[in-house]
C-alpha positions as MATLAB code, in Angstrom:
seq = 'MAHDTECAAPSASGLVGALGQSGERDARQHAATRLNFYASTLNAELSRFQWLPELLARQARVRIALGEPGASSAATPPVIPSDERDAASAAAPLGSNSDLNQHLRRVARASGAAAIFLTDRDGMTVAASNFDEPDSFVGYRYDYRPYFIDALARGRGEFFAVGNTTGRPGYFVSAPVLGAEGQPLGVMVVKVSLEALEDTWRQAGETVLLADANRIVLLASRRNWKYRALEAIEPQALDSIRAQQQFRGAPLTPLSRELEDGSLVLGDNHELAASEIARLPTAAMGQRYLDESLASGPLGWQLHFLMPLRPLYIQARNVVLVGLAVILGLAMMALWMRERQARLGLIRREAVMMREINERLEERVAQRSRELEATRDELVQAGKLAALGTMAAGIAHELNQPLVGIRTYAASGGKLLARGIASAATRPELTARAAESAASNFTRISELSERLADMIRQLRVFVRPASQQAPVALALAPRIDFALELLAERVTALDLTVEQDRLPRDIIVMGEQVRLEQLLTNLIRNALDALEGEQKAQQTDQQADQQSDAPDDERAAPRLRLSWQAWPAVASLEGQPGGCLRIEDNGPGIDPALRATLFDPFTTTREVGEGMGMGLFLSYGLARDLGGQLRLADGASVSEPAEGSSLAEGSALGGACFELWLRTPASEAMHAADGIEQQGSGQQSVT';
ca = [
     -26.356    8.246   51.346;
     -26.535    4.542   52.436;
     -30.298    4.732   52.548;
     -30.460    5.859   48.918;
     -28.234    2.970   47.841;
     -30.482    0.400   49.577;
     -33.563    1.804   47.860;
     -31.952    1.920   44.455;
     -30.931   -1.741   44.494;
     -34.429   -3.208   44.689;
     -35.548   -0.831   41.973;
     -32.826   -2.088   39.642;
     -33.574   -5.690   40.540;
     -37.287   -5.179   39.819;
     -36.379   -3.651   36.489;
     -34.244   -6.626   35.619;
     -37.143   -8.875   36.487;
     -39.629   -7.054   34.413;
     -37.278   -7.129   31.400;
     -36.607  -10.825   32.091;
     -40.314  -11.582   31.990;
     -40.689   -9.565   28.705;
     -37.790  -11.503   27.275;
     -39.449  -14.722   28.427;
     -42.583  -13.905   26.616;
     -40.687  -13.184   23.411;
     -38.776  -16.474   23.807;
     -41.987  -18.445   24.198;
     -43.363  -16.933   20.978;
     -40.179  -17.864   19.184;
     -40.281  -21.363   20.680;
     -43.918  -21.862   19.510;
     -42.953  -20.882   15.961;
     -40.025  -23.208   15.902;
     -42.097  -26.051   17.442;
     -44.692  -25.808   14.672;
     -41.857  -25.956   12.111;
     -40.181  -28.970   13.737;
     -43.513  -30.698   14.254;
     -44.514  -30.296   10.549;
     -41.075  -31.709    9.585;
     -41.518  -34.770   11.817;
     -45.017  -35.421   10.664;
     -43.941  -35.178    7.018;
     -41.084  -37.587    7.605;
     -43.396  -40.085    9.279;
     -46.258  -39.757    6.779;
     -43.878  -40.772    3.947;
     -44.005  -44.379    5.075;
     -47.503  -44.889    6.377;
     -48.739  -46.449    3.201;
     -45.710  -48.594    2.380;
     -46.323  -51.661    4.637;
     -49.917  -52.163    3.523;
     -48.918  -51.702   -0.124;
     -46.185  -54.354    0.197;
     -48.507  -56.733    2.156;
     -50.865  -56.956   -0.748;
     -48.287  -58.237   -3.254;
     -48.643  -61.808   -4.319;
     -44.922  -62.606   -3.876;
     -45.251  -61.689   -0.156;
     -48.116  -64.114    0.305;
     -46.372  -66.779   -1.668;
     -43.293  -66.410    0.617;
     -45.592  -66.961    3.586;
     -46.954  -70.150    2.081;
     -50.468  -69.170    1.241;
     -52.711  -72.258    0.537;
     -53.220  -72.686   -3.110;
     -50.055  -70.847   -4.118;
     -47.047  -72.493   -5.611;
     -44.950  -74.236   -3.154;
     -41.936  -72.358   -1.928;
     -39.238  -73.378    0.378;
     -39.458  -71.750    3.771;
     -36.584  -70.965    6.077;
     -36.126  -73.173    9.111;
     -37.957  -72.010   12.202;
     -35.581  -70.794   14.938;
     -37.496  -70.742   18.304;
     -35.085  -68.314   20.076;
     -33.683  -64.855   19.390;
     -30.322  -66.353   18.733;
     -29.610  -67.412   15.133;
     -27.879  -70.853   15.161;
     -24.904  -71.637   13.012;
     -26.808  -73.985   10.749;
     -29.579  -71.432    9.819;
     -26.811  -68.709    9.304;
     -24.977  -70.843    6.859;
     -28.071  -72.183    5.018;
     -28.992  -70.668    1.716;
     -31.870  -68.328    1.446;
     -33.875  -70.584   -0.836;
     -36.758  -69.263   -2.801;
     -37.090  -66.121   -0.671;
     -33.999  -64.703   -2.423;
     -36.105  -62.834   -4.994;
     -38.272  -61.347   -2.249;
     -35.168  -60.199   -0.305;
     -33.866  -58.459   -3.475;
     -37.282  -56.845   -3.953;
     -37.470  -55.564   -0.371;
     -33.876  -54.153   -0.798;
     -34.850  -52.273   -3.921;
     -38.036  -50.873   -2.333;
     -36.016  -49.768    0.847;
     -33.467  -47.931   -1.260;
     -36.039  -46.292   -3.439;
     -38.275  -45.112   -0.450;
     -35.445  -44.209    1.905;
     -36.511  -46.603    4.637;
     -33.850  -47.841    7.016;
     -35.091  -51.540    6.620;
     -38.041  -53.514    5.451;
     -38.754  -57.081    6.622;
     -41.394  -59.719    6.670;
     -42.426  -61.977    9.509;
     -44.648  -64.960    9.612;
     -47.607  -65.407   11.918;
     -45.328  -66.422   14.801;
     -43.074  -63.313   14.421;
     -40.194  -65.079   12.681;
     -38.540  -62.974   10.041;
     -38.625  -64.799    6.723;
     -37.284  -61.915    4.386;
     -35.559  -58.591    4.902;
     -33.922  -55.890    2.916;
     -30.732  -56.359    4.857;
     -30.633  -60.100    4.325;
     -26.924  -60.231    3.405;
     -25.674  -57.942    6.168;
     -24.073  -59.153    9.430;
     -27.004  -57.683   11.401;
     -29.635  -59.121    9.146;
     -33.227  -59.557   10.586;
     -33.761  -62.935    8.922;
     -34.067  -65.691   11.397;
     -35.016  -63.502   14.327;
     -38.348  -63.582   16.171;
     -40.125  -60.291   16.953;
     -43.432  -61.546   18.271;
     -42.958  -59.473   21.429;
     -42.831  -56.143   19.611;
     -46.032  -54.030   19.782;
     -45.873  -53.280   16.085;
     -46.286  -57.029   15.434;
     -48.996  -57.587   18.070;
     -51.025  -54.477   17.007;
     -50.751  -55.305   13.303;
     -52.377  -58.668   13.832;
     -54.897  -57.495   16.313;
     -55.918  -54.099   14.864;
     -54.675  -54.145   11.245;
     -51.936  -51.593   11.869;
     -48.951  -51.234   14.196;
     -46.585  -48.332   15.186;
     -43.701  -48.422   17.638;
     -40.400  -46.715   18.394;
     -37.568  -48.834   19.751;
     -33.893  -49.515   19.661;
     -33.258  -52.424   17.491;
     -32.204  -55.486   19.291;
     -30.350  -56.833   16.249;
     -28.765  -53.597   14.944;
     -28.645  -51.515   18.082;
     -29.910  -48.563   16.044;
     -33.173  -46.747   16.902;
     -36.094  -46.333   14.534;
     -39.747  -45.875   14.158;
     -41.517  -49.105   13.086;
     -44.730  -49.119   11.119;
     -46.474  -52.391   10.275;
     -49.436  -53.979    8.396;
     -50.698  -57.511    8.382;
     -50.410  -59.826    5.361;
     -53.806  -61.399    4.756;
     -54.561  -64.492    2.800;
     -57.199  -65.080    0.239;
     -59.854  -65.744    2.970;
     -58.751  -62.832    5.085;
     -56.671  -64.965    7.512;
     -53.380  -63.380    8.815;
     -50.352  -64.913    7.264;
     -47.636  -62.598    8.718;
     -46.623  -58.948    9.204;
     -44.839  -56.506    6.852;
     -42.750  -54.061    8.831;
     -40.978  -50.842    7.616;
     -38.265  -49.289    9.933;
     -37.740  -45.589    9.530;
     -34.568  -43.823   10.881;
     -35.172  -40.420   12.443;
     -31.510  -39.597   13.127;
     -31.539  -37.067   10.194;
     -33.971  -34.963   12.237;
     -31.562  -34.937   15.105;
     -28.734  -33.699   12.850;
     -30.976  -30.916   11.626;
     -31.731  -29.832   15.185;
     -28.056  -30.047   16.113;
     -26.975  -27.954   13.020;
     -29.546  -25.314   13.922;
     -27.901  -24.932   17.364;
     -31.191  -25.281   19.213;
     -32.188  -27.595   22.040;
     -35.043  -29.881   20.836;
     -36.408  -33.160   22.396;
     -38.887  -35.710   21.282;
     -40.444  -37.671   24.224;
     -42.947  -40.482   24.124;
     -46.065  -40.859   26.274;
     -43.927  -42.076   29.144;
     -41.856  -38.801   28.927;
     -38.831  -40.777   27.723;
     -36.519  -38.816   25.377;
     -36.515  -40.653   21.920;
     -34.652  -37.964   19.995;
     -32.626  -35.095   21.120;
     -30.247  -32.498   19.757;
     -27.787  -33.560   22.350;
     -26.945  -37.311   22.055;
     -26.380  -37.956   25.778;
     -29.899  -36.865   26.587;
     -31.485  -39.765   24.633;
     -33.270  -42.549   26.441;
     -33.541  -40.422   29.657;
     -36.759  -39.615   31.479;
     -37.972  -36.140   31.847;
     -39.769  -37.285   35.091;
     -39.940  -40.403   37.230;
     -41.504  -43.432   35.429;
     -44.322  -45.331   36.880;
     -43.343  -48.932   37.855;
     -46.124  -50.439   35.578;
     -44.895  -48.455   32.577;
     -41.318  -49.412   33.319;
     -42.306  -53.112   33.429;
     -44.045  -52.732   30.022;
     -40.966  -51.060   28.487;
     -38.742  -53.881   29.785;
     -41.051  -56.542   28.340;
     -41.156  -54.866   24.969;
     -37.350  -54.372   25.073;
     -37.970  -50.906   23.669;
     -34.652  -49.295   24.743;
     -32.448  -52.358   24.737;
     -31.683  -52.221   28.541;
     -31.043  -48.416   28.808;
     -31.200  -47.253   32.512;
     -33.874  -44.622   31.702;
     -32.663  -42.417   34.624;
     -34.291  -38.981   35.125;
     -32.799  -36.178   33.093;
     -34.577  -33.268   34.768;
     -37.247  -32.137   37.128;
     -40.083  -29.798   36.385;
     -40.649  -26.663   38.517;
     -43.965  -25.060   39.442;
     -43.770  -22.586   36.594;
     -43.391  -25.356   33.962;
     -39.689  -24.781   33.413;
     -37.147  -27.658   33.569;
     -34.022  -27.926   35.459;
     -31.583  -30.263   33.800;
     -28.793  -31.772   35.727;
     -30.515  -31.525   39.167;
     -28.604  -33.924   41.307;
     -31.464  -34.558   43.677;
     -32.638  -37.434   41.642;
     -29.606  -38.268   39.509;
     -26.812  -40.692   40.451;
     -23.257  -39.377   40.395;
     -22.407  -41.462   37.289;
     -25.409  -40.012   35.409;
     -24.472  -36.361   36.430;
     -21.001  -36.909   35.170;
     -22.452  -37.803   31.692;
     -24.277  -34.543   31.416;
     -22.492  -31.651   29.570;
     -21.088  -29.156   31.905;
     -23.047  -26.275   30.319;
     -26.309  -28.204   30.970;
     -25.760  -29.177   34.639;
     -28.187  -27.312   36.972;
     -29.540  -25.066   34.262;
     -32.939  -23.905   34.092;
     -34.732  -24.167   30.820;
     -37.916  -22.684   29.393;
     -39.978  -25.669   28.079;
     -42.476  -25.320   25.284;
     -43.983  -28.511   24.032;
     -46.338  -29.592   21.220;
     -48.088  -32.858   20.625;
     -46.637  -34.325   17.443;
     -46.442  -37.735   15.731;
     -48.137  -40.926   16.866;
     -48.454  -42.686   20.143;
     -48.819  -39.465   22.237;
     -45.435  -38.081   21.418;
     -44.406  -34.505   22.621;
     -41.982  -32.326   20.877;
     -40.056  -29.983   23.395;
     -38.236  -26.807   22.551;
     -35.825  -25.822   25.426;
     -34.377  -22.430   25.948;
     -32.017  -21.536   28.824;
     -33.534  -18.875   30.943;
     -30.181  -17.585   32.254;
     -29.205  -15.821   28.999;
     -32.661  -14.118   29.005;
     -32.036  -12.638   32.454;
     -28.375  -11.962   31.568;
     -29.661   -9.968   28.536;
     -32.181   -8.132   30.787;
     -29.430   -7.266   33.232;
     -27.221   -6.125   30.444;
     -30.049   -3.849   29.125;
     -30.442   -2.356   32.584;
     -26.688   -1.877   32.889;
     -26.569   -0.192   29.534;
     -29.463    2.038   30.635;
     -27.723    2.900   33.823;
     -24.580    3.522   31.901;
     -26.442    5.839   29.580;
     -28.009    7.690   32.465;
     -24.633    7.972   34.177;
     -23.120    9.212   30.908;
     -25.845   11.770   30.559;
     -25.206   12.931   34.322;
     -21.468   13.145   33.519;
     -22.215   15.103   30.311;
     -24.275   17.493   32.280;
     -21.440   18.004   34.812;
     -19.040   18.410   31.908;
     -21.227   21.005   30.251;
     -21.374   22.881   33.493;
     -17.694   22.772   33.888;
     -17.296   23.736   30.277;
     -19.364   26.813   30.829;
     -17.231   27.792   33.708;
     -14.077   27.258   31.584;
     -15.613   29.314   28.698;
     -16.141   32.112   31.129;
     -12.561   31.922   32.287;
     -11.424   31.726   28.623;
     -13.349   34.855   27.814;
     -11.662   36.738   30.659;
      -8.363   35.490   29.537;
      -9.098   36.553   25.993;
      -9.836   40.083   27.116;
      -6.558   40.179   28.905;
      -4.695   38.681   25.916;
      -6.278   41.317   23.669;
      -5.011   44.068   25.709;
      -1.578   42.487   25.853;
      -1.597   42.003   22.075;
      -2.582   45.686   21.508;
       0.418   46.785   23.568;
       2.627   44.319   21.743;
       1.380   45.580   18.387;
       2.230   49.148   19.382;
       5.798   48.039   20.328;
       6.104   45.944   17.090;
       5.051   49.001   15.036;
       7.604   51.106   16.729;
      10.298   48.564   16.143;
       9.254   48.055   12.518;
       9.703   51.772   11.985;
      13.152   51.488   13.393;
      13.884   48.517   11.191;
      12.664   50.260    8.084;
      14.990   53.181    8.880;
      17.899   50.754    9.352;
      16.905   48.941    6.078;
      16.921   52.243    4.227;
      20.441   52.868    5.426;
      21.579   49.427    4.392;
      19.943   49.856    0.977;
      21.767   53.049    0.530;
      25.006   51.444    1.505;
      24.367   48.624   -0.893;
      23.716   51.073   -3.628;
      26.965   52.825   -2.968;
      28.843   49.453   -2.985;
      27.080   48.517   -6.253;
      27.981   51.931   -7.663;
      31.546   51.355   -6.684;
      31.630   47.927   -8.329;
      30.007   49.353  -11.517;
      32.447   52.237  -11.664;
      35.331   49.934  -11.276;
      34.005   47.718  -14.111;
      33.380   50.721  -16.388;
      36.845   52.029  -15.672;
      38.318   48.599  -16.539;
      36.303   48.209  -19.754;
      36.880   51.795  -20.947;
      40.593   51.563  -20.340;
      41.238   48.965  -23.100;
      39.744   51.105  -26.019;
      41.475   54.169  -24.530;
      44.814   52.367  -24.754;
      44.063   51.395  -28.436;
      43.261   55.038  -29.238;
      46.402   56.278  -27.600;
      48.354   53.715  -29.527;
      46.737   54.566  -32.893;
      47.067   58.305  -32.230;
      50.823   58.063  -31.403;
      51.339   55.781  -34.508;
      49.341   58.168  -36.671;
      51.341   61.165  -35.464;
      54.623   59.429  -36.189;
      53.461   58.456  -39.678;
      52.441   62.074  -40.482;
      55.789   63.368  -39.249;
      57.618   60.816  -41.322;
      55.528   61.699  -44.381;
      56.220   65.451  -43.980;
      59.939   64.872  -43.476;
      60.101   62.738  -46.742;
      57.972   64.954  -48.795;
      60.817   66.797  -50.420;
      63.058   63.914  -51.091;
      60.662   60.910  -51.682;
      57.185   62.094  -52.554;
      55.956   58.471  -52.951;
      56.449   57.829  -49.261;
      54.331   60.848  -48.285;
      51.235   59.322  -49.887;
      51.945   55.971  -48.201;
      52.409   57.630  -44.857;
      49.198   59.698  -45.294;
      47.298   56.542  -46.181;
      48.619   54.737  -43.057;
      47.795   57.694  -40.867;
      44.240   57.843  -42.227;
      43.842   54.177  -41.448;
      44.978   54.806  -37.895;
      42.491   57.670  -37.592;
      39.730   55.348  -38.924;
      40.612   52.904  -36.111;
      40.552   55.717  -33.657;
      37.099   56.532  -34.801;
      35.974   52.897  -34.512;
      37.317   52.663  -31.023;
      35.567   55.920  -30.057;
      32.333   54.438  -31.374;
      33.092   51.361  -29.355;
      33.494   53.531  -26.278;
      30.156   55.105  -26.977;
      28.579   51.525  -27.290;
      30.111   50.567  -23.941;
      28.557   53.697  -22.281;
      25.210   52.854  -23.825;
      25.453   49.297  -22.657;
      26.026   50.075  -18.956;
      23.296   47.623  -18.254;
      25.986   44.932  -18.520;
      26.989   45.794  -14.960;
      23.467   45.680  -13.414;
      21.730   42.981  -15.377;
      22.493   39.324  -15.580;
      21.826   38.965  -19.306;
      21.587   41.072  -22.503;
      18.440   42.142  -24.021;
      19.844   41.682  -27.526;
      19.315   38.248  -29.066;
      22.559   36.307  -29.867;
      23.501   36.058  -33.568;
      25.964   33.895  -35.526;
      29.431   35.404  -35.565;
      32.812   34.396  -36.935;
      35.198   33.735  -34.088;
      38.565   34.348  -35.968;
      37.834   38.094  -36.734;
      36.886   38.732  -33.066;
      40.208   37.152  -31.946;
      42.112   39.185  -34.558;
      40.553   42.394  -33.198;
      41.562   41.563  -29.613;
      45.150   40.759  -30.659;
      45.241   43.954  -32.759;
      43.893   46.002  -29.887;
      46.705   44.530  -27.737;
      49.336   44.480  -30.473;
      51.635   47.009  -28.673;
      51.902   44.838  -25.616;
      52.322   41.621  -27.706;
      55.217   43.317  -29.532;
      56.777   44.636  -26.251;
      56.736   41.171  -24.766;
      58.089   39.499  -27.939;
      55.121   37.170  -27.620;
      54.527   34.218  -29.857;
      50.851   33.679  -30.424;
      50.074   30.157  -31.720;
      46.800   29.593  -33.573;
      47.592   26.373  -35.497;
      44.669   24.595  -33.799;
      42.198   27.465  -34.576;
      40.236   26.989  -37.760;
      39.280   30.245  -39.526;
      35.687   29.109  -40.319;
      34.511   28.799  -36.696;
      30.979   30.236  -36.166;
      29.681   30.914  -32.649;
      26.518   32.384  -31.172;
      26.878   35.708  -29.314;
      27.078   39.527  -29.570;
      29.962   41.194  -31.276;
      30.784   43.804  -28.574;
      30.471   41.391  -25.674;
      32.461   38.630  -27.386;
      35.232   41.082  -28.265;
      35.252   42.410  -24.668;
      35.441   38.851  -23.364;
      38.316   37.813  -25.616;
      40.195   40.944  -24.966;
      39.865   40.507  -21.176;
      41.165   36.886  -21.408;
      44.075   37.678  -23.690;
      44.909   40.723  -21.591;
      44.812   38.576  -18.429;
      47.320   36.238  -20.115;
      49.505   39.203  -21.117;
      49.506   40.465  -17.523;
      50.679   37.100  -16.286;
      53.416   36.837  -18.874;
      54.554   40.350  -18.250;
      54.819   39.633  -14.590;
      56.776   36.501  -15.284;
      59.145   38.431  -17.558;
      59.799   41.071  -14.845;
      60.504   38.257  -12.403;
      63.027   36.633  -14.782;
      64.785   40.005  -15.349;
      65.052   40.503  -11.629;
      66.596   37.035  -11.291;
      69.112   37.703  -14.127;
      70.177   40.866  -12.486;
      70.651   39.224   -9.211;
      72.737   36.417  -10.766;
      75.565   38.294  -12.670;
      77.521   35.100  -13.257;
      74.790   33.499  -15.398;
      75.525   34.390  -19.113;
      73.878   31.344  -20.572;
      71.221   31.960  -23.333;
      67.614   31.951  -22.232;
      65.817   28.638  -22.255;
      63.466   28.219  -25.187;
      60.655   27.450  -22.828;
      61.204   30.791  -21.039;
      60.059   32.685  -24.156;
      56.556   34.069  -23.693;
      53.992   31.918  -25.536;
      50.324   32.178  -25.979;
      48.271   29.229  -27.584;
      44.761   29.594  -28.828;
      43.042   26.356  -29.785;
      39.460   25.128  -30.588;
      37.594   21.911  -30.058;
      33.974   21.395  -31.082;
      31.509   18.795  -29.732;
      28.018   17.952  -31.131;
      26.459   18.270  -27.743;
      28.153   19.606  -24.561;
      26.764   18.809  -21.073;
      27.816   22.178  -19.710;
      25.732   23.884  -22.426;
      22.547   21.959  -21.503;
      23.063   19.499  -24.549;
      23.288   22.171  -27.196;
      25.982   22.227  -29.882;
      29.045   24.062  -28.836;
      32.816   24.167  -28.513;
      35.691   25.089  -26.340;
      38.188   27.922  -26.979;
      41.313   27.160  -24.868;
      43.625   30.112  -24.036;
      46.960   28.807  -22.648;
      50.151   30.664  -21.592;
      53.475   29.561  -20.161;
      53.192   32.048  -17.363;
      53.419   31.291  -13.562;
      49.900   29.765  -13.530;
      47.212   30.328  -10.819;
      47.905   30.007   -7.116;
      45.762   27.084   -5.819;
      44.729   29.287   -2.934;
      43.022   31.697   -5.343;
      41.031   29.127   -7.351;
      37.974   29.144   -5.102;
      37.681   32.983   -5.413;
      39.202   33.441   -8.903;
      36.029   34.754  -10.562;
      35.022   36.925   -7.622;
      35.361   40.819   -7.976;
      38.529   42.498   -6.883;
      40.483   39.311   -6.802;
      44.010   40.091   -8.217;
      47.601   39.091   -7.815;
      49.047   42.277   -9.314;
      50.590   45.130   -7.413;
      48.410   47.784   -5.911;
      47.454   50.290   -8.568;
      48.218   47.973  -11.531;
      44.905   46.104  -11.502;
      41.567   46.076   -9.742;
      40.680   42.351  -10.037;
      37.667   42.952  -12.239;
      38.861   41.255  -15.497;
      37.913   37.594  -14.667;
      34.805   38.686  -12.801;
      33.469   40.527  -15.819;
      34.615   37.838  -18.211;
      32.746   35.167  -16.240;
      29.588   37.229  -16.457;
      30.023   37.984  -20.160;
      30.456   34.306  -20.902;
      27.286   33.471  -19.131;
      25.427   36.245  -20.875;
      26.486   34.704  -24.259;
      24.969   31.309  -23.120;
      28.418   29.812  -22.538;
      30.710   29.148  -19.638;
      34.242   30.184  -18.475;
      36.256   27.970  -16.253;
      39.916   27.301  -15.365;
      41.704   24.116  -16.371;
      45.325   24.082  -15.233;
      47.852   22.024  -17.004;
      46.744   18.334  -17.750;
      43.575   18.796  -15.771;
      41.735   20.390  -18.737;
      38.732   18.845  -20.086;
      39.596   15.902  -22.280;
      38.383   16.122  -25.924;
      37.171   13.286  -27.993;
      39.527   10.464  -28.640;
      41.589   10.951  -31.832;
      41.254   14.813  -31.903;
      44.264   16.935  -32.434;
      43.536   18.841  -29.282;
      44.711   15.892  -27.327;
      48.104   15.919  -29.041;
      50.910   17.928  -27.377;
      51.152   19.046  -23.785;
      50.048   22.036  -21.891;
      52.419   25.113  -21.788;
      52.726   24.908  -17.981;
      50.941   28.137  -17.122;
      47.276   29.057  -16.799;
      44.653   27.569  -19.178;
      41.194   28.994  -19.413;
      38.371   27.200  -21.233;
      35.733   29.417  -22.849;
      32.722   27.250  -23.828;
      30.568   28.926  -26.500;
      27.450   27.849  -28.288;
      27.494   27.172  -31.991;
      24.562   27.278  -34.493;
      22.687   24.060  -34.916;
      24.010   23.686  -38.500;
      27.509   23.579  -37.114;
      26.789   20.256  -35.387;
      27.587   18.309  -38.595;
      30.776   20.327  -38.946;
      31.839   19.360  -35.386;
      32.531   15.725  -36.328;
      35.287   16.733  -38.764;
      36.082   20.199  -37.568;
      39.628   19.280  -36.496;
      40.298   17.974  -40.051;
      39.387   21.340  -41.540;
      41.906   23.395  -39.433;
      44.223   25.852  -41.074;
      47.241   24.385  -42.755;
      49.872   26.892  -41.531;
      50.796   28.286  -38.159;
      49.524   31.795  -37.734;
      51.750   33.759  -35.280;
      51.713   37.388  -34.245;
      54.983   38.704  -32.820;
];
């Protein structure tokens, strides 16, 4: 295993080297492309000013300023033999060269030159575009500069140097000023700043150098590399540089050393002093750069494009690592696929086992389902029997009321017939009246019989939540009269006072006649049952208290009050027009313990055999079938009517109070506002 690892390492290293060489070739192609671009930019910048010195040197004002023989006399500035301007010359006026200074300033601004100045034949500056600036060239001697020497000797001069006066570097191009007979009068010099090129290189984020023939860096994208040597400078060249004061005393220490493959190592401390190494950027110290150079510009300049080699090999290493990671990933995927196949085989075997278990479970579930179905059938049968019992109890309760009425009318009719027969001989006129009354009773018996038939036909009341018959507009007063007439025997027996003074006779409600009459009969009968029980209790108390012979309290007399209040829109009726029929009695009221189950079936407070507890249950369902609502409102807890209505006047009777909310036709909504004002004028009582 160790042997395989040792063999694999050189293979990976060789792959990295191969990829690094490929990346180096691509980098060199990129560098060559960028060098051509930067070289063309540099040459274009320099060529802009090649013609300017010669053009200015031919102007007459320039020759006049240099005192050409035969020209008009012009004051010349005092000659200062040294590079230092004395105080007298600094304070002296510019004289007649003022116009030339202004002219040179205008030309410099228009052309973009850093400065333009004119020297005489001895190298003394007589006019400059920066004449009024603190670092003006006027009064300085530049006869030691190559651009001055070459202009006089060969008719043209070029030179790059750091200005001794301004301290700013620039490219100087010059041309001689010749007199009328061709004799040299002076030199016109144009200084060009190349710092804009450096800014362009810096903004591009690339490492670019411009070195002269002595391999000294003139321009660089990194400022601290300027005026450093790419290699050791020959002593003779160094002496020439010092004599020309080209770099204003810069140390010109080596910046790098060149390797055999042509690459440069910047920051190599074999040839750099400690102070120089400290001035190098940390990222550049000891780095190896790929150097691509191209001859550009005058004076044997070389443009260098440097690219660090370390990122190239790091990129190659990353590519190898990514490749190895991909191979490792594929190997892991192959192992995973193999493991997955094994798991799939295990899953298939487990699936067969689960299928067998499921089949057995399905058999057991089917068996249990059959047992549950049998149990369900038994429960359904029991539910049917319970429903049948509930329905039978309801039918018996509803049929009992018409039967009581039939029995009452039949007994009354028999008495009337007997009375008519007995008075036939003595008072014949009474016989006819008795026969007429008996016939009326028999007619009522016929109507009640028909009502029994309707109830039998409408057995769906007990098995359906709502009627199939659409509600119609009905007068409420006749339905109440029918219910009271049906229960007239019990009303008379109780000596009951029925108050209808708050019940207008013209009330119209929506419903079905039979259901509405059943509902009203149930509610009034429920009140009669409560009052009858209260009366029996009072009689029992009177018999127990033989010493009490005081007359009965007026409040103890049975009372039943029927009142009506209409509202234009009632929330309990889903915003439809409606009203409330309140049925109050002065009985014992409802036990608070029974209120929660008051409308449930078989809820009753009567003795065993006297009631089945179906009245309120059926009444609640009938009210809902009519689109209304039935609820209990005991004493002062009843629903409050609108302010100012007569329903709010007076107090509750002290017993139970049921509110029957019924819908009214839409046309009755206008009547609701003044319904109380149209109540009956007299009190209608049935005793």
